[in-house]
mmCIF file of C-alpha atoms and ligand atoms in Angstrom:
data_model
loop_
_atom_site.group_PDB
_atom_site.id
_atom_site.type_symbol
_atom_site.label_atom_id
_atom_site.label_comp_id
_atom_site.label_asym_id
_atom_site.label_seq_id
_atom_site.Cartn_x
_atom_site.Cartn_y
_atom_site.Cartn_z
ATOM 1 C CA MET Y 6 12.981 7.350 28.414
ATOM 2 C CA LYS Y 7 10.380 8.582 30.979
ATOM 3 C CA ILE Y 8 6.671 9.049 29.486
ATOM 4 C CA LEU Y 9 3.808 10.236 30.468
ATOM 5 C CA VAL Y 10 0.793 8.214 29.109
ATOM 6 C CA THR Y 11 -2.636 10.422 29.518
ATOM 7 C CA GLY Y 12 -5.580 7.558 30.002
ATOM 8 C CA GLY Y 13 -3.346 5.135 30.675
ATOM 9 C CA ALA Y 14 -6.183 3.568 32.567
ATOM 10 C CA GLY Y 15 -7.836 3.057 29.676
ATOM 11 C CA TYR Y 16 -8.370 -0.015 26.869
ATOM 12 C CA ILE Y 17 -5.548 0.791 25.028
ATOM 13 C CA GLY Y 18 -3.585 2.703 27.344
ATOM 14 C CA SER Y 19 -3.289 0.259 30.168
ATOM 15 C CA HIS Y 20 -2.098 -2.439 27.287
ATOM 16 C CA THR Y 21 0.553 0.453 25.852
ATOM 17 C CA VAL Y 22 1.707 0.384 29.567
ATOM 18 C CA ILE Y 23 2.709 -3.119 29.637
ATOM 19 C CA GLU Y 24 4.806 -2.901 26.469
ATOM 20 C CA LEU Y 25 6.502 0.326 27.449
ATOM 21 C CA GLN Y 26 7.656 -1.033 30.541
ATOM 22 C CA ALA Y 27 8.422 -4.205 28.966
ATOM 23 C CA ALA Y 28 10.589 -2.174 26.543
ATOM 24 C CA GLY Y 29 12.419 -0.623 29.854
ATOM 25 C CA HIS Y 30 10.755 2.663 29.909
ATOM 26 C CA ASP Y 31 9.679 4.769 32.773
ATOM 27 C CA VAL Y 32 6.167 5.569 32.882
ATOM 28 C CA VAL Y 33 3.602 7.869 34.324
ATOM 29 C CA VAL Y 34 0.478 7.565 34.169
ATOM 30 C CA VAL Y 35 -2.702 10.531 34.665
ATOM 31 C CA ASP Y 36 -5.983 9.502 33.951
ATOM 32 C CA ASN Y 37 -9.566 11.105 35.446
ATOM 33 C CA LEU Y 38 -11.068 7.613 35.319
ATOM 34 C CA VAL Y 39 -14.118 8.779 33.371
ATOM 35 C CA ASN Y 40 -14.055 5.721 31.306
ATOM 36 C CA SER Y 41 -11.699 3.406 33.213
ATOM 37 C CA SER Y 42 -10.704 1.700 36.606
ATOM 38 C CA GLU Y 43 -8.236 1.965 38.583
ATOM 39 C CA ILE Y 44 -8.047 -1.475 39.033
ATOM 40 C CA ALA Y 45 -6.697 -2.073 35.733
ATOM 41 C CA LEU Y 46 -3.505 -0.236 36.447
ATOM 42 C CA LYS Y 47 -3.342 -2.465 39.519
ATOM 43 C CA ARG Y 48 -3.577 -5.456 37.523
ATOM 44 C CA VAL Y 49 -1.040 -3.920 35.061
ATOM 45 C CA GLU Y 50 1.458 -3.797 38.077
ATOM 46 C CA LYS Y 51 0.221 -7.685 38.535
ATOM 47 C CA ILE Y 52 1.796 -8.195 35.281
ATOM 48 C CA THR Y 53 4.634 -6.491 34.920
ATOM 49 C CA GLY Y 54 5.856 -6.637 38.385
ATOM 50 C CA LYS Y 55 6.444 -3.127 38.178
ATOM 51 C CA GLU Y 56 4.604 0.196 40.255
ATOM 52 C CA ILE Y 57 2.702 2.642 37.931
ATOM 53 C CA PRO Y 58 3.021 6.383 38.982
ATOM 54 C CA PHE Y 59 -0.755 7.143 39.079
ATOM 55 C CA TYR Y 60 -2.154 10.429 39.020
ATOM 56 C CA LYS Y 61 -6.015 10.964 39.067
ATOM 57 C CA VAL Y 62 -5.941 14.178 36.577
ATOM 58 C CA ASP Y 63 -8.339 15.664 34.461
ATOM 59 C CA ILE Y 64 -6.111 17.131 31.710
ATOM 60 C CA ARG Y 65 -8.165 20.357 31.400
ATOM 61 C CA ASP Y 66 -6.900 20.803 34.585
ATOM 62 C CA ARG Y 67 -3.983 23.324 33.853
ATOM 63 C CA GLU Y 68 -2.856 23.387 37.416
ATOM 64 C CA SER Y 69 -2.772 20.007 38.383
ATOM 65 C CA ILE Y 70 -1.537 18.548 34.867
ATOM 66 C CA ASP Y 71 1.149 21.593 35.035
ATOM 67 C CA ARG Y 72 2.353 19.705 38.205
ATOM 68 C CA VAL Y 73 2.694 16.181 37.139
ATOM 69 C CA VAL Y 74 4.691 17.476 34.081
ATOM 70 C CA HIS Y 75 6.928 19.550 35.811
ATOM 71 C CA GLN Y 76 7.927 17.057 38.345
ATOM 72 C CA PHE Y 77 8.947 14.038 35.956
ATOM 73 C CA LYS Y 78 10.335 16.216 33.088
ATOM 74 C CA PHE Y 79 9.411 13.856 30.349
ATOM 75 C CA GLY Y 80 10.876 12.616 27.239
ATOM 76 C CA CYS Y 81 7.653 12.155 25.708
ATOM 77 C CA CYS Y 82 3.922 12.298 25.849
ATOM 78 C CA ILE Y 83 1.559 9.290 24.462
ATOM 79 C CA HIS Y 84 -1.530 10.783 24.570
ATOM 80 C CA PHE Y 85 -4.932 8.718 24.762
ATOM 81 C CA ALA Y 86 -7.003 10.489 27.258
ATOM 82 C CA GLY Y 87 -10.162 11.280 25.436
ATOM 83 C CA LEU Y 88 -14.201 10.272 25.173
ATOM 84 C CA LYS Y 89 -14.371 7.867 22.328
ATOM 85 C CA ALA Y 90 -18.119 6.962 21.920
ATOM 86 C CA VAL Y 91 -19.197 7.904 18.434
ATOM 87 C CA GLY Y 92 -23.045 7.899 18.720
ATOM 88 C CA GLU Y 93 -22.483 9.526 22.249
ATOM 89 C CA SER Y 94 -20.677 12.585 20.706
ATOM 90 C CA VAL Y 95 -23.685 13.050 18.149
ATOM 91 C CA PHE Y 96 -25.495 13.632 21.288
ATOM 92 C CA LEU Y 97 -23.275 15.261 23.580
ATOM 93 C CA PRO Y 98 -21.369 17.490 20.865
ATOM 94 C CA TRP Y 99 -19.878 20.143 23.343
ATOM 95 C CA GLU Y 100 -18.875 17.400 26.044
ATOM 96 C CA TYR Y 101 -16.685 15.839 22.935
ATOM 97 C CA TYR Y 102 -15.179 18.807 22.262
ATOM 98 C CA ASN Y 103 -14.847 20.418 25.314
ATOM 99 C CA ASN Y 104 -13.047 17.249 26.934
ATOM 100 C CA ASN Y 105 -10.741 16.118 23.798
ATOM 101 C CA ILE Y 106 -10.032 19.409 22.151
ATOM 102 C CA THR Y 107 -9.868 21.599 25.615
ATOM 103 C CA GLY Y 108 -7.962 18.983 27.204
ATOM 104 C CA THR Y 109 -5.498 18.477 24.138
ATOM 105 C CA LEU Y 110 -4.843 22.486 23.793
ATOM 106 C CA VAL Y 111 -4.098 22.739 27.381
ATOM 107 C CA LEU Y 112 -1.781 19.322 27.479
ATOM 108 C CA LEU Y 113 -0.051 20.803 24.600
ATOM 109 C CA ASP Y 114 0.823 24.131 26.152
ATOM 110 C CA VAL Y 115 1.687 22.499 29.581
ATOM 111 C CA LEU Y 116 4.252 20.312 27.572
ATOM 112 C CA LYS Y 117 5.477 23.078 25.488
ATOM 113 C CA LYS Y 118 6.440 25.484 28.951
ATOM 114 C CA ASN Y 119 7.924 22.361 30.072
ATOM 115 C CA SER Y 120 10.135 21.565 27.117
ATOM 116 C CA CYS Y 121 8.855 18.607 26.507
ATOM 117 C CA LYS Y 122 7.569 19.022 22.950
ATOM 118 C CA ASN Y 123 7.339 15.270 21.659
ATOM 119 C CA ILE Y 124 4.259 13.541 21.541
ATOM 120 C CA ILE Y 125 1.948 10.569 20.389
ATOM 121 C CA PHE Y 126 -1.071 11.068 19.562
ATOM 122 C CA SER Y 127 -4.105 8.503 19.399
ATOM 123 C CA SER Y 128 -6.183 9.410 16.182
ATOM 124 C CA SER Y 129 -8.130 7.320 14.107
ATOM 125 C CA ALA Y 130 -9.179 5.743 10.972
ATOM 126 C CA THR Y 131 -12.243 7.834 11.158
ATOM 127 C CA VAL Y 132 -10.294 10.912 9.930
ATOM 128 C CA TYR Y 133 -10.413 9.572 6.130
ATOM 129 C CA GLY Y 134 -13.905 9.509 5.989
ATOM 130 C CA ASN Y 135 -15.401 7.207 3.207
ATOM 131 C CA PRO Y 136 -12.636 6.409 1.416
ATOM 132 C CA ALA Y 137 -12.050 6.263 -2.377
ATOM 133 C CA VAL Y 138 -10.109 3.366 -2.522
ATOM 134 C CA VAL Y 139 -8.990 0.739 -0.183
ATOM 135 C CA PRO Y 140 -6.468 -0.139 1.227
ATOM 136 C CA ILE Y 141 -6.088 3.368 2.989
ATOM 137 C CA THR Y 142 -2.328 4.932 2.985
ATOM 138 C CA GLU Y 143 -1.675 7.638 4.584
ATOM 139 C CA GLU Y 144 -1.432 9.883 1.708
ATOM 140 C CA CYS Y 145 -4.984 9.035 1.093
ATOM 141 C CA PRO Y 146 -6.754 12.751 1.605
ATOM 142 C CA LYS Y 147 -8.656 13.362 4.877
ATOM 143 C CA GLY Y 148 -12.603 12.949 4.502
ATOM 144 C CA GLU Y 149 -15.584 14.253 5.653
ATOM 145 C CA CYS Y 150 -16.299 13.057 9.435
ATOM 146 C CA THR Y 151 -19.931 12.085 10.091
ATOM 147 C CA ASN Y 152 -19.681 12.893 13.969
ATOM 148 C CA PRO Y 153 -18.262 15.336 16.409
ATOM 149 C CA TYR Y 154 -15.628 12.750 17.928
ATOM 150 C CA GLY Y 155 -14.406 12.152 14.162
ATOM 151 C CA GLN Y 156 -14.041 15.804 13.876
ATOM 152 C CA THR Y 157 -12.241 16.227 17.170
ATOM 153 C CA LYS Y 158 -9.395 13.723 15.960
ATOM 154 C CA SER Y 159 -9.263 15.365 12.861
ATOM 155 C CA MET Y 160 -9.218 18.936 14.213
ATOM 156 C CA LEU Y 161 -6.504 17.786 16.561
ATOM 157 C CA GLU Y 162 -4.344 16.208 14.056
ATOM 158 C CA GLN Y 163 -4.279 20.082 12.781
ATOM 159 C CA VAL Y 164 -3.635 22.070 15.236
ATOM 160 C CA MET Y 165 -0.709 19.780 16.018
ATOM 161 C CA MET Y 166 0.490 20.299 12.447
ATOM 162 C CA ASP Y 167 0.088 23.697 12.201
ATOM 163 C CA MET Y 168 1.816 23.991 15.576
ATOM 164 C CA GLN Y 169 4.677 22.070 14.163
ATOM 165 C CA LYS Y 170 4.768 23.926 10.840
ATOM 166 C CA ALA Y 171 5.266 27.064 13.032
ATOM 167 C CA ASP Y 172 8.227 26.334 14.964
ATOM 168 C CA VAL Y 173 9.903 25.099 11.560
ATOM 169 C CA VAL Y 174 8.941 28.606 10.114
ATOM 170 C CA SER Y 175 10.371 30.445 12.885
ATOM 171 C CA SER Y 176 13.418 28.047 13.182
ATOM 172 C CA ASP Y 177 12.876 27.288 16.662
ATOM 173 C CA PRO Y 178 15.656 25.627 18.061
ATOM 174 C CA ASN Y 179 13.464 22.919 19.972
ATOM 175 C CA PRO Y 180 10.470 22.412 17.855
ATOM 176 C CA TRP Y 181 7.948 19.618 18.201
ATOM 177 C CA ASN Y 182 7.959 16.283 17.412
ATOM 178 C CA ILE Y 183 4.693 14.966 16.533
ATOM 179 C CA VAL Y 184 3.487 11.343 15.573
ATOM 180 C CA LEU Y 185 -0.183 10.793 14.366
ATOM 181 C CA LEU Y 186 -1.507 7.140 14.851
ATOM 182 C CA ARG Y 187 -4.560 6.531 12.977
ATOM 183 C CA TYR Y 188 -5.853 3.247 14.337
ATOM 184 C CA PHE Y 189 -7.891 1.083 12.440
ATOM 185 C CA ASN Y 190 -10.378 -1.170 14.764
ATOM 186 C CA PRO Y 191 -8.777 -2.479 17.742
ATOM 187 C CA ILE Y 192 -10.093 -5.810 19.496
ATOM 188 C CA GLY Y 193 -8.384 -8.437 21.837
ATOM 189 C CA ALA Y 194 -7.045 -8.013 24.877
ATOM 190 C CA HIS Y 195 -3.697 -9.171 26.978
ATOM 191 C CA LYS Y 196 -3.237 -12.832 27.009
ATOM 192 C CA SER Y 197 -3.492 -13.342 31.004
ATOM 193 C CA GLY Y 198 -7.042 -11.914 30.562
ATOM 194 C CA THR Y 199 -6.713 -9.880 33.322
ATOM 195 C CA ILE Y 200 -7.254 -6.373 31.470
ATOM 196 C CA GLY Y 201 -9.290 -5.724 28.256
ATOM 197 C CA GLU Y 202 -12.185 -3.124 26.852
ATOM 198 C CA ASN Y 203 -14.599 -2.809 29.399
ATOM 199 C CA PRO Y 204 -17.658 -0.231 27.898
ATOM 200 C CA ASN Y 205 -20.324 1.477 29.679
ATOM 201 C CA GLY Y 206 -23.666 -0.060 29.117
ATOM 202 C CA VAL Y 207 -24.558 -1.665 25.659
ATOM 203 C CA PRO Y 208 -21.453 -1.882 23.457
ATOM 204 C CA ASN Y 209 -21.513 0.080 20.425
ATOM 205 C CA ASN Y 210 -18.232 -1.606 18.839
ATOM 206 C CA LEU Y 211 -18.741 -5.026 17.353
ATOM 207 C CA MET Y 212 -16.473 -7.091 19.648
ATOM 208 C CA PRO Y 213 -17.436 -6.066 22.723
ATOM 209 C CA TYR Y 214 -20.842 -7.055 21.670
ATOM 210 C CA ILE Y 215 -20.283 -10.462 20.280
ATOM 211 C CA THR Y 216 -18.520 -11.323 23.739
ATOM 212 C CA GLN Y 217 -21.569 -10.120 25.453
ATOM 213 C CA VAL Y 218 -23.832 -12.144 23.806
ATOM 214 C CA ALA Y 219 -21.296 -15.010 24.158
ATOM 215 C CA VAL Y 220 -21.462 -14.551 27.766
ATOM 216 C CA GLY Y 221 -25.239 -14.374 27.685
ATOM 217 C CA LYS Y 222 -25.409 -10.947 28.610
ATOM 218 C CA LEU Y 223 -26.952 -9.843 25.477
ATOM 219 C CA GLU Y 224 -29.232 -11.955 23.419
ATOM 220 C CA ARG Y 225 -28.315 -11.671 20.206
ATOM 221 C CA LEU Y 226 -25.985 -9.425 17.959
ATOM 222 C CA GLY Y 227 -27.614 -7.350 15.153
ATOM 223 C CA ILE Y 228 -25.811 -7.207 12.192
ATOM 224 C CA PHE Y 229 -26.181 -3.475 10.508
ATOM 225 C CA GLY Y 230 -26.732 -4.332 7.021
ATOM 226 C CA CYS Y 231 -26.315 -7.544 4.711
ATOM 227 C CA ASP Y 232 -26.300 -5.637 1.224
ATOM 228 C CA TYR Y 233 -23.196 -3.522 0.959
ATOM 229 C CA ASP Y 234 -20.572 -4.011 -1.694
ATOM 230 C CA THR Y 235 -18.883 -6.444 -0.015
ATOM 231 C CA PRO Y 236 -17.824 -10.517 -0.336
ATOM 232 C CA ASP Y 237 -20.787 -11.245 1.775
ATOM 233 C CA GLY Y 238 -22.612 -8.174 2.075
ATOM 234 C CA THR Y 239 -21.606 -7.306 5.594
ATOM 235 C CA GLY Y 240 -19.381 -4.228 6.586
ATOM 236 C CA VAL Y 241 -15.386 -4.872 6.029
ATOM 237 C CA ARG Y 242 -13.249 -3.517 8.783
ATOM 238 C CA ASP Y 243 -9.138 -3.987 9.617
ATOM 239 C CA TYR Y 244 -9.363 -5.334 13.136
ATOM 240 C CA ILE Y 245 -6.098 -5.102 14.710
ATOM 241 C CA HIS Y 246 -4.865 -6.970 17.875
ATOM 242 C CA VAL Y 247 -4.414 -4.282 20.907
ATOM 243 C CA VAL Y 248 -1.383 -5.782 21.691
ATOM 244 C CA ASP Y 249 0.250 -5.128 18.576
ATOM 245 C CA LEU Y 250 -1.317 -1.721 18.480
ATOM 246 C CA ALA Y 251 0.283 -1.125 21.841
ATOM 247 C CA ARG Y 252 3.849 -2.316 20.269
ATOM 248 C CA GLY Y 253 3.134 0.389 17.756
ATOM 249 C CA HIS Y 254 3.338 2.810 20.467
ATOM 250 C CA VAL Y 255 6.503 1.424 21.320
ATOM 251 C CA LYS Y 256 8.052 1.542 17.933
ATOM 252 C CA SER Y 257 6.625 5.054 17.434
ATOM 253 C CA LEU Y 258 9.167 6.092 19.937
ATOM 254 C CA LYS Y 259 11.951 5.552 17.455
ATOM 255 C CA ALA Y 260 10.630 8.635 14.897
ATOM 256 C CA ILE Y 261 10.197 10.875 18.298
ATOM 257 C CA GLU Y 262 14.114 10.034 18.672
ATOM 258 C CA GLU Y 263 15.131 10.692 15.413
ATOM 259 C CA LYS Y 264 13.378 14.033 15.642
ATOM 260 C CA CYS Y 265 10.462 13.115 13.430
ATOM 261 C CA GLY Y 266 8.495 16.768 12.699
ATOM 262 C CA VAL Y 267 5.661 14.956 11.843
ATOM 263 C CA GLU Y 268 4.915 11.572 10.644
ATOM 264 C CA ILE Y 269 1.109 9.976 10.367
ATOM 265 C CA PHE Y 270 1.030 5.983 10.608
ATOM 266 C CA ASN Y 271 -1.627 3.586 9.672
ATOM 267 C CA LEU Y 272 -1.857 0.944 13.003
ATOM 268 C CA GLY Y 273 -3.895 -1.982 11.350
ATOM 269 C CA THR Y 274 -3.207 -5.303 9.693
ATOM 270 C CA GLY Y 275 -4.003 -4.353 6.096
ATOM 271 C CA VAL Y 276 -6.643 -7.040 6.078
ATOM 272 C CA GLY Y 277 -10.000 -6.640 6.063
ATOM 273 C CA TYR Y 278 -12.464 -8.916 7.932
ATOM 274 C CA SER Y 279 -16.608 -9.035 7.312
ATOM 275 C CA VAL Y 280 -18.916 -8.711 10.360
ATOM 276 C CA LEU Y 281 -19.949 -12.418 9.611
ATOM 277 C CA ASP Y 282 -16.165 -13.561 9.289
ATOM 278 C CA VAL Y 283 -15.601 -12.205 12.411
ATOM 279 C CA VAL Y 284 -18.701 -14.018 14.087
ATOM 280 C CA LYS Y 285 -17.646 -17.221 12.484
ATOM 281 C CA ALA Y 286 -13.985 -16.964 13.507
ATOM 282 C CA PHE Y 287 -15.034 -16.057 17.205
ATOM 283 C CA GLU Y 288 -17.311 -19.315 17.286
ATOM 284 C CA GLU Y 289 -14.854 -21.546 15.530
ATOM 285 C CA GLU Y 290 -12.022 -20.386 17.607
ATOM 286 C CA ASN Y 291 -14.007 -20.412 21.432
ATOM 287 C CA GLY Y 292 -16.516 -23.209 20.622
ATOM 288 C CA VAL Y 293 -19.456 -20.893 21.509
ATOM 289 C CA LYS Y 294 -22.599 -19.834 19.481
ATOM 290 C CA VAL Y 295 -23.337 -16.026 18.599
ATOM 291 C CA PRO Y 296 -26.694 -16.182 17.647
ATOM 292 C CA TYR Y 297 -27.361 -12.897 15.262
ATOM 293 C CA VAL Y 298 -30.068 -11.169 13.427
ATOM 294 C CA ILE Y 299 -29.323 -9.106 10.402
ATOM 295 C CA LYS Y 300 -30.924 -5.323 10.698
ATOM 296 C CA GLU Y 301 -30.782 -1.838 8.837
ATOM 297 C CA ARG Y 302 -27.287 -0.448 8.018
ATOM 298 C CA ARG Y 303 -26.358 1.865 11.042
ATOM 299 C CA ALA Y 304 -26.387 5.593 9.872
ATOM 300 C CA GLY Y 305 -23.004 6.412 9.232
ATOM 301 C CA ASP Y 306 -21.228 3.527 8.304
ATOM 302 C CA ILE Y 307 -19.047 2.514 5.154
ATOM 303 C CA ALA Y 308 -18.913 -0.761 3.243
ATOM 304 C CA GLU Y 309 -14.972 -1.283 3.965
ATOM 305 C CA CYS Y 310 -12.264 0.255 5.263
ATOM 306 C CA TYR Y 311 -8.805 -1.338 5.296
ATOM 307 C CA SER Y 312 -5.187 -0.205 5.908
ATOM 308 C CA ASP Y 313 -1.963 -0.437 4.070
ATOM 309 C CA PRO Y 314 0.047 -0.247 7.073
ATOM 310 C CA SER Y 315 3.577 -0.747 5.237
ATOM 311 C CA LYS Y 316 4.590 2.687 6.127
ATOM 312 C CA ALA Y 317 4.851 1.937 9.638
ATOM 313 C CA TYR Y 318 6.658 -1.395 8.360
ATOM 314 C CA GLU Y 319 9.400 0.593 6.730
ATOM 315 C CA LYS Y 320 9.936 3.347 9.064
ATOM 316 C CA LEU Y 321 9.424 1.964 12.224
ATOM 317 C CA GLY Y 322 9.982 -1.582 11.829
ATOM 318 C CA TRP Y 323 6.271 -2.271 13.269
ATOM 319 C CA LYS Y 324 4.075 -4.884 11.818
ATOM 320 C CA ALA Y 325 1.423 -6.552 13.479
ATOM 321 C CA GLU Y 326 1.888 -10.329 14.519
ATOM 322 C CA TYR Y 327 -1.651 -11.304 15.721
ATOM 323 C CA GLY Y 328 -4.628 -12.685 13.674
ATOM 324 C CA ILE Y 329 -8.267 -12.806 13.776
ATOM 325 C CA VAL Y 330 -7.604 -16.176 15.550
ATOM 326 C CA GLU Y 331 -5.750 -14.285 18.417
ATOM 327 C CA MET Y 332 -7.917 -11.441 18.752
ATOM 328 C CA CYS Y 333 -11.169 -13.743 18.916
ATOM 329 C CA ARG Y 334 -9.342 -16.007 21.735
ATOM 330 C CA ASP Y 335 -8.151 -13.133 23.798
ATOM 331 C CA SER Y 336 -11.346 -10.822 23.495
ATOM 332 C CA TRP Y 337 -13.208 -14.389 25.173
ATOM 333 C CA LYS Y 338 -11.101 -14.653 27.492
ATOM 334 C CA TRP Y 339 -11.265 -11.134 28.982
ATOM 335 C CA GLN Y 340 -14.992 -11.221 28.876
ATOM 336 C CA LYS Y 341 -15.645 -15.334 30.088
ATOM 337 C CA ASN Y 342 -12.947 -14.471 32.912
ATOM 338 C CA ASN Y 343 -14.403 -10.619 34.039
ATOM 339 C CA PRO Y 344 -18.267 -10.411 32.679
ATOM 340 C CA ASN Y 345 -18.654 -7.748 34.643
ATOM 341 C CA GLY Y 346 -15.265 -5.907 33.785
ATOM 342 C CA PHE Y 347 -13.551 -4.457 36.614
ATOM 343 C CA GLU Y 348 -16.167 -4.960 39.211
ATOM 344 C CA GLU Y 349 -14.592 -7.012 41.948
HETATM 345 P P1 NAD U 401 -10.955 4.543 26.546
HETATM 346 O O1 NAD U 401 -12.264 5.319 27.187
HETATM 347 O O2 NAD U 401 -10.788 3.105 27.075
HETATM 348 O O3 NAD U 401 -9.485 5.114 27.162
HETATM 349 C C1 NAD U 401 -9.678 6.324 27.365
HETATM 350 C C2 NAD U 401 -8.715 7.213 28.806
HETATM 351 O O4 NAD U 401 -9.048 8.486 28.847
HETATM 352 C C3 NAD U 401 -10.076 6.443 29.994
HETATM 353 O O5 NAD U 401 -9.188 5.996 31.154
HETATM 354 C C4 NAD U 401 -10.730 7.901 30.421
HETATM 355 O O6 NAD U 401 -11.072 7.915 31.689
HETATM 356 C C5 NAD U 401 -9.522 8.771 30.037
HETATM 357 N N1 NAD U 401 -10.185 10.480 29.638
HETATM 358 C C6 NAD U 401 -11.222 10.744 29.021
HETATM 359 N N2 NAD U 401 -10.912 12.111 29.379
HETATM 360 C C7 NAD U 401 -9.869 12.435 30.197
HETATM 361 C C8 NAD U 401 -9.944 13.662 30.727
HETATM 362 N N3 NAD U 401 -10.348 14.701 30.318
HETATM 363 N N4 NAD U 401 -8.556 13.733 31.400
HETATM 364 C C9 NAD U 401 -8.000 12.502 31.586
HETATM 365 N N5 NAD U 401 -8.278 11.445 31.246
HETATM 366 C C10 NAD U 401 -9.338 11.211 30.502
HETATM 367 O O7 NAD U 401 -10.443 4.285 24.974
HETATM 368 P P2 NAD U 401 -9.541 3.363 24.286
HETATM 369 O O8 NAD U 401 -10.009 2.708 23.594
HETATM 370 O O9 NAD U 401 -8.373 3.207 25.090
HETATM 371 O O10 NAD U 401 -8.821 5.358 23.458
HETATM 372 C C11 NAD U 401 -7.423 5.513 23.821
HETATM 373 C C12 NAD U 401 -7.617 6.687 22.667
HETATM 374 O O11 NAD U 401 -7.540 5.818 21.478
HETATM 375 C C13 NAD U 401 -8.670 7.846 22.829
HETATM 376 O O12 NAD U 401 -8.183 9.065 22.478
HETATM 377 C C14 NAD U 401 -9.625 7.224 21.712
HETATM 378 O O13 NAD U 401 -10.405 8.293 20.717
HETATM 379 C C15 NAD U 401 -8.566 6.602 20.422
HETATM 380 N N6 NAD U 401 -9.209 5.332 19.826
HETATM 381 C C16 NAD U 401 -9.927 4.520 19.962
HETATM 382 C C17 NAD U 401 -10.382 3.664 19.301
HETATM 383 C C18 NAD U 401 -10.480 2.230 19.687
HETATM 384 O O14 NAD U 401 -11.550 1.248 18.997
HETATM 385 N N7 NAD U 401 -10.676 2.027 20.760
HETATM 386 C C19 NAD U 401 -9.903 3.823 17.830
HETATM 387 C C20 NAD U 401 -9.401 4.832 17.174
HETATM 388 C C21 NAD U 401 -8.802 6.002 18.217
HETATM 389 N N1 UDP U 402 -21.671 -3.754 13.437
HETATM 390 C C1 UDP U 402 -22.454 -4.641 13.567
HETATM 391 N N2 UDP U 402 -23.336 -4.744 14.479
HETATM 392 C C2 UDP U 402 -22.607 -4.140 16.116
HETATM 393 C C3 UDP U 402 -21.810 -3.308 16.061
HETATM 394 C C4 UDP U 402 -21.158 -3.239 14.723
HETATM 395 O O1 UDP U 402 -23.077 -5.031 12.662
HETATM 396 O O2 UDP U 402 -23.604 -4.319 17.513
HETATM 397 C C5 UDP U 402 -20.785 -3.699 12.261
HETATM 398 C C6 UDP U 402 -20.702 -2.669 11.565
HETATM 399 O O3 UDP U 402 -21.866 -2.130 11.166
HETATM 400 C C7 UDP U 402 -19.272 -2.299 11.190
HETATM 401 C C8 UDP U 402 -18.473 -3.064 11.897
HETATM 402 O O4 UDP U 402 -19.167 -4.153 12.433
HETATM 403 O O5 UDP U 402 -19.158 -2.680 9.749
HETATM 404 C C9 UDP U 402 -17.551 -2.611 13.080
HETATM 405 O O6 UDP U 402 -18.028 -1.628 13.779
HETATM 406 P P1 UDP U 402 -17.522 -1.307 15.094
HETATM 407 O O7 UDP U 402 -18.231 -0.048 15.915
HETATM 408 O O8 UDP U 402 -17.071 -1.656 15.704
HETATM 409 O O9 UDP U 402 -16.457 0.049 14.636
HETATM 410 P P2 UDP U 402 -16.505 1.350 13.616
HETATM 411 O O10 UDP U 402 -15.731 0.296 12.438
HETATM 412 O O11 UDP U 402 -17.812 1.452 12.870
HETATM 413 O O12 UDP U 402 -15.682 1.990 14.061
#
């Protein structure tokens, strides 16, 4: 299939391009590089041995995005482009709503006008808020999002569901097919160690913080709280290897091909690890120390969040293959080989 990948130079997008090409799909990437580097795509080309048509385009730029969509006649769009830093979104709400909401609205309109009404969207487990029960199934009601980033994901899910519903109500002969993928906590990197997550400034997320401590760029990890109602008191999350996550997108094309209407899938492993579990696994697998200090709880954090990923297995035949050991190994390989990210 010919696939438009928005945000394809980013962390999850670049890994997904590899898996799409490996499965025989034709990929075109658009990205404005606000949080990524074209070098990532060059490295992907080296891994796959295939060229990636790339357009440096902001998805809010209707004319430019229309030109690309019109030219290629895509079968599906996989939509990663967006701003994603939870903390930053609290201080820059307008920028987050403008980029994520306006960008997606323009993209959806352009896709529709060009008769490509198939989209796979990067959503997040954050839409569940503080879940009443774990593991979280797709039936769990959405919760309260405590930050503008989470709001954009929740709102965009709603926008897309409403658009699909309108097509059904009006018996549109070419209705939208929409797959909403709720990611849990992606970590890890491609096994080559040549691409990976490359946060700007001091990382907010656990694994990039750990790898930067391990490589000596940061002194010690701060663990946000040790008094949660969890086995060791630290927060529990469902970490998923980014390559498994990428493959989840390839498998989701099956739902699109089967004209799914709207489908929602959790992409996680179903296993929860605490912060201390991750630190220990990282130290053991990689033979490096990760000094840490216990700090106050971080505002907005919840105790436990892990998925029931069985729907994706039943409907798409997808399940995560890698465990915490591979996640720690590959995150470290990327960081060790590229202490300054994509700076060459
Ligand atoms: P990323 O920042 O590495 O990738 C996003 C890409 O989108 C970047 O390359 C950026 O330059 C591009 N982009 C942003 N705004 C754009 C615009 N207006 N026009 C064109 N390109 C634009 O982030 P990621 O971790 O790869 O995340 C990909 C998607 O998955 C995002 O939508 C994110 O919100 C979502 N998501 C990520 C996580 C996570 O933990 N990484 C979890 C849940 C959901
Ligand atoms: N965490 C931590 N120290 C850090 C970053 C994160 O203790 O420097 C904890 C955080 O409190 C949570 C878990 O690690 O329990 C995962 O946090 P992350 O920000 O990676 O993902 P989230 O689940 O919050 O989206």
